[in-house]
Coordinates of C-alpha atoms and ligand atoms in Angstrom, one line a residue:
M1 CA 5.0 -10.7 -9.2
I2 CA 2.7 -7.7 -8.7
V3 CA 1.5 -7.7 -5.1
L4 CA -1.5 -5.3 -4.3
L5 CA -1.8 -4.3 -0.5
F6 CA -5.6 -3.5 -0.2
G7 CA -8.0 -2.5 2.6
P8 CA -9.4 0.5 4.6
P9 CA -7.4 3.6 6.0
G10 CA -5.6 2.2 9.3
C11 CA -5.9 -1.4 8.1
G12 CA -2.0 -1.8 8.4
K13 CA -1.1 -1.6 4.9
G14 CA 1.6 1.1 5.6
T15 CA 3.2 -0.9 8.5
Q16 CA 3.0 -4.3 6.3
S17 CA 4.5 -2.8 3.0
P18 CA 8.0 -1.8 4.1
R19 CA 8.4 -5.2 5.8
I20 CA 7.5 -7.0 2.6
Q21 CA 9.4 -4.6 0.5
Q22 CA 12.7 -5.4 2.8
W23 CA 11.9 -9.2 2.7
L24 CA 11.0 -9.6 -1.0
E25 CA 13.7 -6.9 -2.3
I26 CA 11.0 -5.4 -4.6
P27 CA 10.3 -1.8 -5.0
L28 CA 7.2 -0.6 -3.1
I29 CA 5.2 2.1 -4.7
A30 CA 3.0 3.6 -1.9
T31 CA 1.0 6.4 -3.8
G32 CA 0.0 8.3 -0.4
D33 CA 3.6 8.5 0.3
M34 CA 4.2 10.0 -3.1
L35 CA 1.4 12.3 -3.3
R36 CA 2.3 13.6 0.1
Q37 CA 6.1 14.3 -1.2
E38 CA 4.4 16.1 -4.1
I39 CA 2.8 18.5 -1.6
R40 CA 6.1 18.7 0.7
S41 CA 7.9 19.6 -2.2
R42 CA 5.4 22.1 -3.6
T43 CA 5.0 20.9 -7.1
R44 CA 2.2 21.9 -9.4
L45 CA 0.6 18.2 -8.7
G46 CA 1.0 18.7 -4.9
R47 CA -0.4 22.4 -4.6
G48 CA -3.5 21.3 -6.8
I49 CA -4.3 18.4 -4.5
E50 CA -3.3 19.5 -0.9
S51 CA -6.7 20.9 0.1
L52 CA -8.6 17.5 -1.6
M53 CA -6.3 15.2 0.5
A54 CA -6.7 17.2 3.7
A55 CA -10.5 16.7 3.0
G56 CA -10.0 12.9 2.7
G57 CA -10.9 12.9 -1.0
Y58 CA -9.3 10.7 -3.7
V59 CA -7.2 12.2 -6.2
G60 CA -8.3 11.9 -9.9
D61 CA -8.0 8.6 -11.6
E62 CA -6.2 10.3 -14.7
Q63 CA -3.5 11.7 -12.4
M64 CA -3.0 8.4 -10.7
N65 CA -2.9 6.4 -13.5
R66 CA -0.1 8.6 -15.0
M67 CA 1.7 8.5 -11.7
L68 CA 1.8 4.9 -11.8
L69 CA 2.5 4.4 -15.4
R70 CA 5.6 6.7 -14.5
R71 CA 6.8 5.1 -11.9
T72 CA 6.1 1.5 -13.1
S73 CA 8.2 2.4 -16.2
Q74 CA 11.4 2.8 -14.3
A75 CA 13.9 -0.4 -14.8
D76 CA 13.6 -1.3 -11.2
C77 CA 9.9 -2.5 -11.4
A78 CA 10.5 -4.5 -14.8
Q79 CA 10.1 -7.8 -12.8
G80 CA 7.3 -6.8 -10.6
F81 CA 6.3 -4.5 -7.7
L82 CA 4.3 -4.1 -4.5
I83 CA 1.8 -1.4 -4.6
D84 CA 0.0 0.4 -1.3
G85 CA -2.8 2.4 -2.1
Y86 CA -3.7 1.7 -5.7
P87 CA -6.1 0.8 -7.5
R88 CA -8.4 2.8 -5.4
T89 CA -11.0 2.7 -7.9
V90 CA -12.3 0.5 -10.7
N91 CA -10.9 2.6 -13.2
Q92 CA -7.5 2.4 -11.8
A93 CA -7.7 -1.6 -11.6
I94 CA -9.0 -1.5 -15.3
F95 CA -5.6 0.7 -16.0
L96 CA -3.6 -1.3 -14.1
E97 CA -4.7 -4.8 -15.8
R98 CA -3.8 -3.1 -19.4
L99 CA -0.7 -2.0 -18.3
R100 CA 0.5 -5.5 -16.7
E101 CA -0.9 -7.3 -19.9
K102 CA 1.0 -5.2 -22.2
R103 CA 4.3 -5.8 -20.2
G104 CA 3.6 -9.7 -19.8
L105 CA 3.4 -9.6 -16.2
P106 CA 1.5 -11.8 -14.1
A107 CA -1.9 -11.3 -12.5
P108 CA -1.6 -9.2 -9.2
I109 CA -1.9 -11.3 -5.9
V110 CA -4.1 -9.3 -3.8
I111 CA -3.7 -9.2 0.0
H112 CA -6.7 -7.8 1.7
L113 CA -6.4 -6.8 5.6
Q114 CA -9.5 -6.7 7.0
V115 CA -10.0 -4.6 10.2
D116 CA -13.2 -3.5 12.3
E117 CA -14.2 0.0 11.9
D118 CA -13.6 0.8 15.7
M119 CA -10.3 -0.5 15.6
L120 CA -9.7 1.6 12.3
L121 CA -10.7 4.8 14.0
M122 CA -8.9 4.0 17.1
R123 CA -5.6 3.2 15.1
L124 CA -6.2 6.2 12.7
S125 CA -6.6 8.8 15.9
G126 CA -3.1 7.6 17.1
R127 CA -1.1 7.2 14.0
R128 CA 2.0 9.3 13.6
Q129 CA 4.2 8.7 10.8
C130 CA 8.0 9.5 10.1
A131 CA 8.3 11.9 7.0
E132 CA 12.1 10.6 6.8
C133 CA 12.0 6.4 6.8
K134 CA 8.1 6.1 6.5
R135 CA 7.9 4.0 9.5
V136 CA 4.2 4.2 11.0
H137 CA 3.7 4.6 15.2
N138 CA 0.8 4.5 16.9
I139 CA 0.9 6.6 20.4
F140 CA -1.5 3.9 21.8
T141 CA -0.4 0.7 20.6
N142 CA 3.2 0.9 19.3
P143 CA 4.7 4.2 20.6
P144 CA 8.2 5.1 19.8
R145 CA 11.0 4.9 22.0
V146 CA 11.0 8.7 22.8
E147 CA 7.9 10.6 22.7
G148 CA 7.3 12.6 19.4
L149 CA 10.5 11.1 17.9
C150 CA 10.6 8.4 15.3
D151 CA 13.3 5.6 16.4
C152 CA 15.3 6.5 13.6
G153 CA 15.5 10.2 15.5
V154 CA 13.3 12.5 13.0
P155 CA 10.3 14.2 14.6
L156 CA 7.1 12.1 14.1
E157 CA 4.2 14.0 12.1
E158 CA 0.4 13.5 12.5
R159 CA -1.5 13.3 9.4
N160 CA -4.1 16.2 8.9
D161 CA -6.4 13.8 7.0
D162 CA -6.3 11.8 10.1
R163 CA -8.6 14.3 12.0
P164 CA -11.7 12.2 13.1
E165 CA -14.2 14.2 10.9
V166 CA -11.8 13.4 7.9
V167 CA -11.5 9.9 8.9
R168 CA -15.3 9.3 8.7
A169 CA -15.1 10.7 4.9
R170 CA -12.2 8.7 4.0
L171 CA -13.9 5.6 5.2
Q172 CA -17.3 6.3 3.4
L173 CA -15.4 6.9 0.2
Y174 CA -13.5 3.6 0.2
A175 CA -16.8 1.7 0.9
E176 CA -18.2 3.5 -2.0
Q177 CA -15.0 3.6 -4.5
T178 CA -12.7 1.0 -3.0
N179 CA -14.5 -2.0 -1.9
P180 CA -15.9 -2.6 -5.5
V181 CA -12.4 -3.0 -6.7
L182 CA -12.4 -6.4 -4.8
D183 CA -15.3 -7.7 -6.7
Y184 CA -13.3 -6.4 -10.0
Y185 CA -10.6 -9.3 -9.1
G186 CA -13.3 -11.7 -8.6
G187 CA -11.4 -13.6 -6.0
Q188 CA -8.7 -14.7 -8.5
N189 CA -5.5 -14.5 -6.0
C190 CA -7.1 -12.4 -3.5
Y191 CA -6.5 -13.4 0.1
T192 CA -8.5 -12.0 2.8
L193 CA -6.7 -11.8 6.2
D194 CA -7.4 -10.8 9.7
G195 CA -5.8 -7.5 10.3
M196 CA -6.9 -7.0 13.7
R197 CA -4.0 -9.2 15.0
H198 CA -0.5 -8.1 15.9
Q199 CA 1.5 -6.9 12.8
D200 CA 3.9 -10.0 13.3
E201 CA 1.1 -12.5 12.9
V202 CA -0.2 -10.5 9.9
F203 CA 3.3 -10.3 8.8
N204 CA 4.0 -14.2 9.0
E205 CA 0.7 -14.9 7.1
I206 CA 1.5 -12.6 4.3
Q207 CA 4.8 -14.4 3.8
G208 CA 3.1 -18.1 3.9
I209 CA 0.8 -16.7 0.9
L210 CA 3.6 -15.0 -1.2
E211 CA 6.0 -18.0 -0.6
S212 CA 3.6 -20.5 -2.1
Q213 CA 3.2 -17.9 -4.8
L214 CA 7.0 -17.8 -5.5
V215 CA 7.1 -21.5 -5.7
H216 CA 5.2 -21.1 -8.9
V217 CA 6.9 -18.2 -10.3
R218 CA 10.6 -18.8 -9.5
P219 CA 12.4 -20.6 -12.4
R220 CA 13.7 -23.7 -11.4
R221 CA 17.3 -24.0 -11.1
P222 CA 19.0 -26.2 -13.7
A223 CA 19.9 -29.6 -13.0
R224 CA 23.7 -30.2 -12.0
S225 CA 25.7 -31.5 -14.8
T226 CA 26.8 -34.9 -13.6
R227 CA 29.6 -35.0 -16.2
G228 CA 33.0 -34.4 -14.5
Ligands
LIG1 P1 -4.8 5.5 3.8 O1 -4.8 4.1 3.0 O2 -4.6 5.4 5.1 O3 -6.2 6.2 3.3 P2 -2.7 6.6 2.0 O4 -1.4 7.2 2.4 O5 -2.5 5.5 0.9 O6 -3.4 6.3 3.6 O7 -3.6 7.7 0.9 C1 -3.6 9.2 1.7 C2 -4.7 9.7 0.6 O8 -3.9 10.0 -0.6 C3 -5.8 9.3 0.0 O9 -7.0 9.6 0.8 C4 -6.2 10.0 -1.3 O10 -6.4 11.3 -1.1 C5 -4.9 10.1 -1.7 N1 -4.4 8.8 -2.9 C6 -3.3 7.9 -2.2 N2 -3.6 6.6 -3.4 C7 -4.9 7.2 -4.1 C8 -5.2 6.5 -5.4 N3 -4.8 5.5 -5.8 N4 -6.2 7.2 -5.8 C9 -6.7 8.4 -5.3 N5 -6.2 9.0 -4.5 C10 -5.1 8.3 -3.8

């Protein structure tokens, strides 16, 4: 099973993806987290994309496709995976389509979280993330138990691309480059959900959708032999 979490910055992808990962026990590929790790580790790629990401720009398709290819080639991805943050352009969607066809994987299930712009802006301005466990908090709507600290004890960080002027640029880029990806999938296996609700409600709906899909893909248990 391939699950794509889709939606603008702040729609809740980073909140829902670890919950889905734990529940389904499938690998999570969160491209934004992978890129931020490259920056923290001062790799060649990380140094090359640091200022672009801080300004809210997109990393090039070629680099992203290479990153996806490398990660999905690992053994744990053989049966499927969950992706948060890719494909973000139609070119990336075409690349993923070829890759999954080559590997004989089923068409992706696209979970699209829809949220009004005002709420996106509010969520992004209060967002604080843990670099260690990746949990996303919000100082207004979902504060940690201790101010400034993730509930796992590690200091929370504010992303430098969550500054208001950068957020505007990211939302515009999303509208121009990423929204067309939904048209590319043409509504097939696409589910648009109201992402304005409490995260538990959104998660329940996602579970319902994916459970109905699992019924189709899970091999039926062989009938038990009646012979003694
Ligand atoms: P959000 O969904 O809130 O924008 P992410 O953590 O998914 O946050 O992504 C942060 C940044 O990482 C993006 O603004 C972009 O610069 C870069 N990025 C992540 N995934 C991709 C991708 N598939 N293609 C291009 N750039 C990407």
